[in-house]
Short mmCIF file of C-alpha atoms in Angstrom, two decimals:
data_model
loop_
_atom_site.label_atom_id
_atom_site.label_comp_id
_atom_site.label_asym_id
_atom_site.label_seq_id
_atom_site.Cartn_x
_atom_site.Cartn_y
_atom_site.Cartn_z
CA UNK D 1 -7.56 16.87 33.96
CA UNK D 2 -4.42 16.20 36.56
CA UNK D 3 -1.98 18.87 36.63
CA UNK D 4 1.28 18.57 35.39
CA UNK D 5 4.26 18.92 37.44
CA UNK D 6 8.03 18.99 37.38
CA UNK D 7 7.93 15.47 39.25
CA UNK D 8 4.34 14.41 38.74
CA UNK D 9 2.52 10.71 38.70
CA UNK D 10 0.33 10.53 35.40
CA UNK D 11 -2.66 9.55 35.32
CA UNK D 12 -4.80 7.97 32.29
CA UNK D 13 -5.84 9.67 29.53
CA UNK D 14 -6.93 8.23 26.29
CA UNK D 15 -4.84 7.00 23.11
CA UNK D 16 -0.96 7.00 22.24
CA UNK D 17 1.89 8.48 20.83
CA UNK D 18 4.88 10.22 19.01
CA UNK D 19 4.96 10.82 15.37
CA UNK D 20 4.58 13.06 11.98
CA UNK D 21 2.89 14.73 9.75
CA UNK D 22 2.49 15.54 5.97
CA UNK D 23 1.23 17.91 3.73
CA UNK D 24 1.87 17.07 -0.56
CA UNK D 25 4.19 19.36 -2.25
CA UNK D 26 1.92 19.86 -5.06
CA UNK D 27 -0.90 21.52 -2.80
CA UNK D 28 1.49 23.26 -0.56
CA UNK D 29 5.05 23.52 -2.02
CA UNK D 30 6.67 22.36 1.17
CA UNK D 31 9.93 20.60 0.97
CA UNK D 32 9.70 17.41 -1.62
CA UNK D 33 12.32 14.31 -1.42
CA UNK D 34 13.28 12.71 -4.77
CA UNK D 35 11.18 12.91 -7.99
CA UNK D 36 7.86 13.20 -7.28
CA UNK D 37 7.84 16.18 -10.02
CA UNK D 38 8.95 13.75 -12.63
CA UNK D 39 5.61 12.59 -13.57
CA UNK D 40 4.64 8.80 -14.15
CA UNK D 41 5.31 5.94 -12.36
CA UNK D 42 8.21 4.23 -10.84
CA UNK D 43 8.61 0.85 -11.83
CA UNK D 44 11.13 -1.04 -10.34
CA UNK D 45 13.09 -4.55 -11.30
CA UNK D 46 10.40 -6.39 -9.62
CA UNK D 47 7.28 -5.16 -11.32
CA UNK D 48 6.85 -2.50 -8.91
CA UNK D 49 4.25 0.31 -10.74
CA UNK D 50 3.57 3.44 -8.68
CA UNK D 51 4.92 6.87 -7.82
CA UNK D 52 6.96 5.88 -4.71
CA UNK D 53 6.73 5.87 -1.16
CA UNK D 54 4.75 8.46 0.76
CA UNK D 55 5.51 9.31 4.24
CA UNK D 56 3.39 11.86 6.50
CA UNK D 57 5.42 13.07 9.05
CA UNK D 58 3.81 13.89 13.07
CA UNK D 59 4.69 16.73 15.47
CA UNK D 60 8.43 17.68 14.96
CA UNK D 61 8.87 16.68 11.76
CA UNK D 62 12.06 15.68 9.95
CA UNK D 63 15.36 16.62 11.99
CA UNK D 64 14.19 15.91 15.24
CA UNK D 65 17.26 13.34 15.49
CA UNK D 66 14.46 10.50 17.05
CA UNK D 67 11.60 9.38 16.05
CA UNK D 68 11.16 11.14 12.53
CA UNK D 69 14.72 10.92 11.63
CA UNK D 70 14.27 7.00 11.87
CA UNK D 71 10.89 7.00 9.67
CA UNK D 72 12.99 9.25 7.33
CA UNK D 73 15.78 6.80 7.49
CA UNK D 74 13.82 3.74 6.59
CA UNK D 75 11.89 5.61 3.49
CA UNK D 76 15.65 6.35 1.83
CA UNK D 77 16.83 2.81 2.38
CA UNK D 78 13.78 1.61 0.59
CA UNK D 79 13.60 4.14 -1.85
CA UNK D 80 17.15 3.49 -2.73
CA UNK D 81 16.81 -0.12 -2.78
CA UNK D 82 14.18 -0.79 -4.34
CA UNK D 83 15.11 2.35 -6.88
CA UNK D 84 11.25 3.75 -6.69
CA UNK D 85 10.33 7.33 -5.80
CA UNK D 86 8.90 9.28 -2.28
CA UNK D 87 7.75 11.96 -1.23
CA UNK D 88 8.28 13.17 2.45
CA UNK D 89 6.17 16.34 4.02
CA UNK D 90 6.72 18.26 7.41
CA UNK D 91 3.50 18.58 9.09
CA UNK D 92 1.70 22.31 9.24
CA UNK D 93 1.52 23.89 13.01
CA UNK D 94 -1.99 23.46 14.42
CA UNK D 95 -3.28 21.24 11.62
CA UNK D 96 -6.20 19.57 11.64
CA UNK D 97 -7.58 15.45 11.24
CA UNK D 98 -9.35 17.43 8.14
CA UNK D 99 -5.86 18.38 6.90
CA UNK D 100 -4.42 15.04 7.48
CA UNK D 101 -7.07 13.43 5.37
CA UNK D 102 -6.76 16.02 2.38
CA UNK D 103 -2.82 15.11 2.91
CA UNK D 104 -3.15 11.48 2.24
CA UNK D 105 -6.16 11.55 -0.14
CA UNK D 106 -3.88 13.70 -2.58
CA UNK D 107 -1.10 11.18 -2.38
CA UNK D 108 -3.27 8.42 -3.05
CA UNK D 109 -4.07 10.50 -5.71
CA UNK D 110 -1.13 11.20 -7.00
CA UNK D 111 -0.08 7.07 -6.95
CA UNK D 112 1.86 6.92 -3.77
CA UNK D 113 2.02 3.46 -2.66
CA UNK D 114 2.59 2.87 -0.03
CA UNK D 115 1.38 5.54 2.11
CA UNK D 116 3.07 6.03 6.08
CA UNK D 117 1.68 7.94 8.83
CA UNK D 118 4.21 8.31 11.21
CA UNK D 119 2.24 8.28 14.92
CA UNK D 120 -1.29 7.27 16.16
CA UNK D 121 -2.48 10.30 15.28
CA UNK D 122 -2.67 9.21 11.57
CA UNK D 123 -5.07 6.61 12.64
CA UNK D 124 -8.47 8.78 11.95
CA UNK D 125 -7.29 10.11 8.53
CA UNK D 126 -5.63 6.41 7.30
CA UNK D 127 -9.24 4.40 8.39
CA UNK D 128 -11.32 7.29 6.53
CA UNK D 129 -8.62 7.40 3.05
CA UNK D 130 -7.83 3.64 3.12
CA UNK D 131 -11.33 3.00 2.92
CA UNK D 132 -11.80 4.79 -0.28
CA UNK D 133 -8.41 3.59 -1.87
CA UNK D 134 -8.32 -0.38 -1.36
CA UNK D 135 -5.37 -0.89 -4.04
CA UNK D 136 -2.97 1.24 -2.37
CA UNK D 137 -1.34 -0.54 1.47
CA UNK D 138 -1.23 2.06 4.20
CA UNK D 139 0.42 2.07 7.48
CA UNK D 140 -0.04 3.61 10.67
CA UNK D 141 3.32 3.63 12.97
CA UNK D 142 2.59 3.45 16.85
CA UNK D 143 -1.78 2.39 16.26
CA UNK D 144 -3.03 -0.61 15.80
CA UNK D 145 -6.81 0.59 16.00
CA UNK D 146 -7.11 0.54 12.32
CA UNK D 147 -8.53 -2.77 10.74
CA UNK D 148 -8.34 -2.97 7.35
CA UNK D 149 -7.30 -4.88 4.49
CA UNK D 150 -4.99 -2.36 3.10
CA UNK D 151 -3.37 -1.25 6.49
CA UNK D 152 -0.48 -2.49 8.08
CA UNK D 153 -0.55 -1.25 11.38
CA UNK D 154 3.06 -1.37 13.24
CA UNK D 155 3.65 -1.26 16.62
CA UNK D 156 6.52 -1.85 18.97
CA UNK D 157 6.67 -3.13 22.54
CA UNK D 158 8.49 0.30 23.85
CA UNK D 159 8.37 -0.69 27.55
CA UNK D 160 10.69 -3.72 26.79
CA UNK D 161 13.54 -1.18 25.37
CA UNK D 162 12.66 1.44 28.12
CA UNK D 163 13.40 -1.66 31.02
CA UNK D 164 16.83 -1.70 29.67
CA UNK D 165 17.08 1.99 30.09
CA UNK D 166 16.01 1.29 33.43
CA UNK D 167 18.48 -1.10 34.04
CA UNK D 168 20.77 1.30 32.58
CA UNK D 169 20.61 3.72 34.17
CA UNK D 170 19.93 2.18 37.98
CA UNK D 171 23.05 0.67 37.14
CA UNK D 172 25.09 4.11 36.28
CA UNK D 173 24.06 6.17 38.84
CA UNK D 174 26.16 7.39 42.03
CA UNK D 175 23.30 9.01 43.51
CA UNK D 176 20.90 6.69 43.35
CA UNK D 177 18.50 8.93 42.04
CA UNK D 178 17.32 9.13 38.29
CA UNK D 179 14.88 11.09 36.34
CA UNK D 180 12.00 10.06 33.16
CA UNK D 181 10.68 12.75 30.98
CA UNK D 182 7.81 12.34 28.94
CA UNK D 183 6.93 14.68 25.84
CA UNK D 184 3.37 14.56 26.17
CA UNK D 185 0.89 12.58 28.89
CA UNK D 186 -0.86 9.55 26.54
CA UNK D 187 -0.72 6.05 26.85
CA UNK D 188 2.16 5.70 24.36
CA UNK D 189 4.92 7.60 26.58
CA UNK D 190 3.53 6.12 30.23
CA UNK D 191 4.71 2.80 27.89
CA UNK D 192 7.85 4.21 28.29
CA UNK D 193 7.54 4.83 31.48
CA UNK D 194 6.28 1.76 32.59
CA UNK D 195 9.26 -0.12 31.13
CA UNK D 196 11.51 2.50 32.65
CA UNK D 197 10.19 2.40 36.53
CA UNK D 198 10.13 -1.40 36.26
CA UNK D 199 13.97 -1.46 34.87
CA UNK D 200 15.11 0.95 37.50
CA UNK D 201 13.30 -0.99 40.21
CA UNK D 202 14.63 -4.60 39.27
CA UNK D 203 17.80 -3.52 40.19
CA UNK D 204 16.96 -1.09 43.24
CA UNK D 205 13.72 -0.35 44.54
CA UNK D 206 15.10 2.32 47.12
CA UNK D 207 16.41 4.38 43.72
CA UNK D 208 14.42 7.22 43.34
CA UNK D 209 12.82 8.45 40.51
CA UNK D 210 11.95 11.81 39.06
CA UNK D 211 8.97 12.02 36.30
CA UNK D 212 8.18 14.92 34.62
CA UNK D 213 5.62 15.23 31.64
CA UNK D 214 6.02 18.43 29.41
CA UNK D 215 2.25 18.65 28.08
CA UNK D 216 -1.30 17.23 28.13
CA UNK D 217 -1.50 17.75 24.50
CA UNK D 218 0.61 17.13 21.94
CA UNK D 219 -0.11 20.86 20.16
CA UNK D 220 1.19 22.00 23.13
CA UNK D 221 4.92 21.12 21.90
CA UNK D 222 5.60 18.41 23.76
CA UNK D 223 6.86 16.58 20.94
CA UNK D 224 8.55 19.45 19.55
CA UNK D 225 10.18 22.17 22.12
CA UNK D 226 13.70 21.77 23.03
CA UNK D 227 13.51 24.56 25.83
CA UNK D 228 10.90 22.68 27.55
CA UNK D 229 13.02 19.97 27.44
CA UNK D 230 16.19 21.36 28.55
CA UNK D 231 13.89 23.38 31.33
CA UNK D 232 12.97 19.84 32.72
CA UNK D 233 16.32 18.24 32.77
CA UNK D 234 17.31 21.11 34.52
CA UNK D 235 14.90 20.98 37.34
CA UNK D 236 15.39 17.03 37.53
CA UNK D 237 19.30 17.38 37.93
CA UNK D 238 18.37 20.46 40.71
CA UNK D 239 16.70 17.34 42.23
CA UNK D 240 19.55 14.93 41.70
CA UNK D 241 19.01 12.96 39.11
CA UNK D 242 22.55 12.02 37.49
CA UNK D 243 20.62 9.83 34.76
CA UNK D 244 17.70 10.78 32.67
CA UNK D 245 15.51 9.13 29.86
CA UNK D 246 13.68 10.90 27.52
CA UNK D 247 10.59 10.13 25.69
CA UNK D 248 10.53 13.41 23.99
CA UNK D 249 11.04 13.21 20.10
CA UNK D 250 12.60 16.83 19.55
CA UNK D 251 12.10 18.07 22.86
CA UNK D 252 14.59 15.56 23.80
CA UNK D 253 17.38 17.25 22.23
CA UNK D 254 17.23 20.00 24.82
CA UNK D 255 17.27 16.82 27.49
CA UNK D 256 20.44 15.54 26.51
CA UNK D 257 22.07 19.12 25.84
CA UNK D 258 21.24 20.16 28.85
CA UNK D 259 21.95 16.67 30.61
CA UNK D 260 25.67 17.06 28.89
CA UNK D 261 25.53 20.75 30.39
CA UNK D 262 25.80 19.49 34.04
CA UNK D 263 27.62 16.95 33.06
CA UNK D 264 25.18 13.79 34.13
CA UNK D 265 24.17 10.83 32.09
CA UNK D 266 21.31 11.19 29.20
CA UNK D 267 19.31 7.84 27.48
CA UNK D 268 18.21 8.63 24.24
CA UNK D 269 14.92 6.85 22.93
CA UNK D 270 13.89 5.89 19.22
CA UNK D 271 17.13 6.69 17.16
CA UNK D 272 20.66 5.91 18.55
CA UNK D 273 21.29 9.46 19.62
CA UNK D 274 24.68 8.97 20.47
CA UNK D 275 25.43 8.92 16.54
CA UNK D 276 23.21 11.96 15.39
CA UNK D 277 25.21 14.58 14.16
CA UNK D 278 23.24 17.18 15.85
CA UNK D 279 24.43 16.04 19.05
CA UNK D 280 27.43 15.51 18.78
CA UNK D 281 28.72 18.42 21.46
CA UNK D 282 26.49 15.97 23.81
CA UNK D 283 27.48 13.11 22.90
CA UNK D 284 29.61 12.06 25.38
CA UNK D 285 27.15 11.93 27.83
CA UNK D 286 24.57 9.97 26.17
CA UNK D 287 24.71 6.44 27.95
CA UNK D 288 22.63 4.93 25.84
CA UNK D 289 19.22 5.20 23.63
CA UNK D 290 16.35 2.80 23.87
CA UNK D 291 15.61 2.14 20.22
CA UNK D 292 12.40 1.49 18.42
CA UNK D 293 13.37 0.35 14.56
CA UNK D 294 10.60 2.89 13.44
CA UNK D 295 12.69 2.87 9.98
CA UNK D 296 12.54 -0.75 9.56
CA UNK D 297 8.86 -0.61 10.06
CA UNK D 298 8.94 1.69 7.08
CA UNK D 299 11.25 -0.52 5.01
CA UNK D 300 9.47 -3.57 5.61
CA UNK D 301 5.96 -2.27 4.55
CA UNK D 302 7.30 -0.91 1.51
CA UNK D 303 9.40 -4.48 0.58
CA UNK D 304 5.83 -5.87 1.11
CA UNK D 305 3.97 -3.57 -1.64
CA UNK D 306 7.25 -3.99 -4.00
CA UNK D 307 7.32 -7.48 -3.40
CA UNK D 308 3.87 -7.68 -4.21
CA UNK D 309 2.42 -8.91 -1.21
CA UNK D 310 1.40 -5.87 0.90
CA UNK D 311 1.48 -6.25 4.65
CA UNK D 312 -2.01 -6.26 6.52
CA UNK D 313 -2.90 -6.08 9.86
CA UNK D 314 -0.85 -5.67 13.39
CA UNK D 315 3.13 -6.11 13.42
CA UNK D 316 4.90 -5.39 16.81
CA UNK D 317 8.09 -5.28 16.97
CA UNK D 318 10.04 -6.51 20.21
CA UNK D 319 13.20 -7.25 21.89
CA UNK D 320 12.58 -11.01 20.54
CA UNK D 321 12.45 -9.59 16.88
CA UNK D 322 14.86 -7.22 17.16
CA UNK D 323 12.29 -4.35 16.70
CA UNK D 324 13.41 -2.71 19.77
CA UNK D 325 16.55 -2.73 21.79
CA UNK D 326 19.30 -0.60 23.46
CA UNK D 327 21.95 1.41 21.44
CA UNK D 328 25.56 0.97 23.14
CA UNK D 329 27.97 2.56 20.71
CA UNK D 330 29.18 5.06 23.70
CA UNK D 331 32.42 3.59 24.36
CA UNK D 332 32.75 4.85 27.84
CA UNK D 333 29.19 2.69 27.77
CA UNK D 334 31.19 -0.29 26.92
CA UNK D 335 33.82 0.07 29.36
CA UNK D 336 30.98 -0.25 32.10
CA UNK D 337 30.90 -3.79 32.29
CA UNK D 338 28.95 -4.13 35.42
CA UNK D 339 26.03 -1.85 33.64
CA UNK D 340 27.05 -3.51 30.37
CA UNK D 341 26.14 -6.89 31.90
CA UNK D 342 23.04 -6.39 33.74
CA UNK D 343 21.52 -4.70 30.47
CA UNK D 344 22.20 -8.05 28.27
CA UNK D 345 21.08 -10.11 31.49
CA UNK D 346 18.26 -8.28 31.05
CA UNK D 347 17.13 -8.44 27.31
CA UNK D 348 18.35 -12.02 27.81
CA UNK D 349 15.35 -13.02 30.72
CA UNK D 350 12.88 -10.60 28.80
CA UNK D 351 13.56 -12.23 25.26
CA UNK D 352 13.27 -15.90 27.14
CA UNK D 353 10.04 -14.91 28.75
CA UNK D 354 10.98 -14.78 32.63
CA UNK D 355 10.79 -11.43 32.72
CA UNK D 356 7.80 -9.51 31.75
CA UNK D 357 7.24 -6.22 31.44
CA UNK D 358 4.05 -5.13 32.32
CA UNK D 359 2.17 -1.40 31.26
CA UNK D 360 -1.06 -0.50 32.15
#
């Protein structure tokens, strides 16, 4: 196992990720969204029968202002919508893939359809429950291991947003020197990494680049630790980084606060950060965010199972699609026309296929 260091190189390890986790009201008596205590089904103009929308949240859990928050976004817009019920769980600390199964076995249970785990690490517990629940469509968010007839698995091509970070921020920097830090060290964040390096080095390859990862292990609070993250963007501006992404879902926040702190640039990912309200001291130095349209991912699969004709299979969304993309609603951003410019020059060459951006 390689160490991790304030600016280390990552090496491989196995399987991907940022995400949620769930645990039913009924069994626990954590916190409920809408009227899963009604009783009965929902049925909605179109025919719709079933209790709602069930979302499992992963590490960090509701509020993180990223990667949750959009999940949680998309499951309102559909639930309001399409006037059907949810219900929405924070994930326990130190849970197990025994707990997640329990999780989504008593939503099936209770007539949740469909059923969203937010991150690859729902993968295990959605292949063992969907297995024993083929009328009900599940979804995975960030895996696309699971092959089933009842699972939607939905994916994004993260590297393509994080090379328009890249771009971003090799663009806005004085120093020529900018800094990537990962939550945890799995194939999902060195996506955004990839993406990130590549970005930065299409517009400079002598721009250096700091890379920090905060954990091996995602139950080490990578995902979910604030300090950690302000302790990294502290050490990476000590460095000289004036610009740093995050791939951090809640750790982030400490990132960009801290970032704001010494006054240099932040890129949020996931959720346009520059409009969360818990950030909104920061705000002014948040460049940008690489987004990931986790909550249309939500939406869609639920129009699917509404609509009666339940998504199956792998769905990745890109910059093509408009599944990922860069958030610029920073208007010192916009005034940047030279950074402004080489971003949409950017998505432009990526989108027409003479750029591509590679990941290992």
């Amino acid at each position: 196992m390689r160490r991790i260091s304030r600016i280390s190189r990552r090496t491989r390890l196995s399987q991907a990720a940022v995400a949620v986790a769930v645990v039913v009201v009924a069994a626990t008596g954590c916190g409920e969204t809408s009227d899963e205590s009604s009783g009965g089904d929902t049925e909605s103009g179109s025919g719709y029968k079933g209790k709602g929308i069930g979302l499992a949240y992963d590490i960090g859990g509701r509020g993180d202002q990223s990667f949750n928050d959009a999940a949680y976004a998309g499951f309102e817009k559909a639930r309001k919508e399409f006037k059907i019920g949810g219900n929405d769980i924070e994930p326990s600390d130190g849970e197990s893939d025994a707990d997640k199964v329990q999780r989504l076995t008593q939503m099936a249970k209770a007539g949740y359809n469909p059923i969203v785990g937010v991150g690859y690490i729902y993968a295990p517990a959605v292949k063992e429950v969907a297995a024993k629940y083929p009328k009900i469509t599940f979804a995975v968010i960030d895996d696309a291991q699971v092959q089933a007839k009842n699972v939607a698995d939905m994916v994004f091509a993260e590297e393509q947003a994080s090379y328009l970070a890249g771009v971003a921020a090799a663009k806005a920097s004085k120093k020529k020197h900018v800094g990537f830090i990962g939550g945890v060290d799995i194939p999902l964040i060195h996506k955004f990494e990839d993406g990130f390096v590549q970005g930065v080095e299409s517009v400079d390859k002598k721009i250096k680049i700091e890379k920090r990862y905060l954990t091996e292990k995602p139950e080490d609070g990578g995902f979910s630790n604030p300090s950690m993250g302000k302790e990294a963007a502290s050490g990476q501006v000590e460095a000289g980084a004036d610009v740093i992404y995050h791939a951090a879902g809640l750790s982030g926040q400490g990132v960009i606060q801290e970032a704001a702190a010494q006054k240099v640039w932040a890129i949020g990912v996931d959720s346009d950060q520059y409009k969360q309200k818990a950030l909104a001291a920061s705000k002014e130095w948040i460049l940008g965010s690489a987004l990931k349209d986790v909550g249309g991912a939500v939406y869609e699969v639920t129009k699917s199972v509404v609509d009666g004709k339940p998504l199956s299979g792998e769905h990745r969304g890109d910059l093509k699609s408009g599944g990922v993309g860069f958030a610029d609603s920073n208007p010192k951003y916009k005034e940047m026309t030279e950074v402004v410019d080489a971003v949409e020059k950017a998505k432009s060459d990526i989108v027409a296929g003479t750029v591509t951006v590679k990941t290992d």
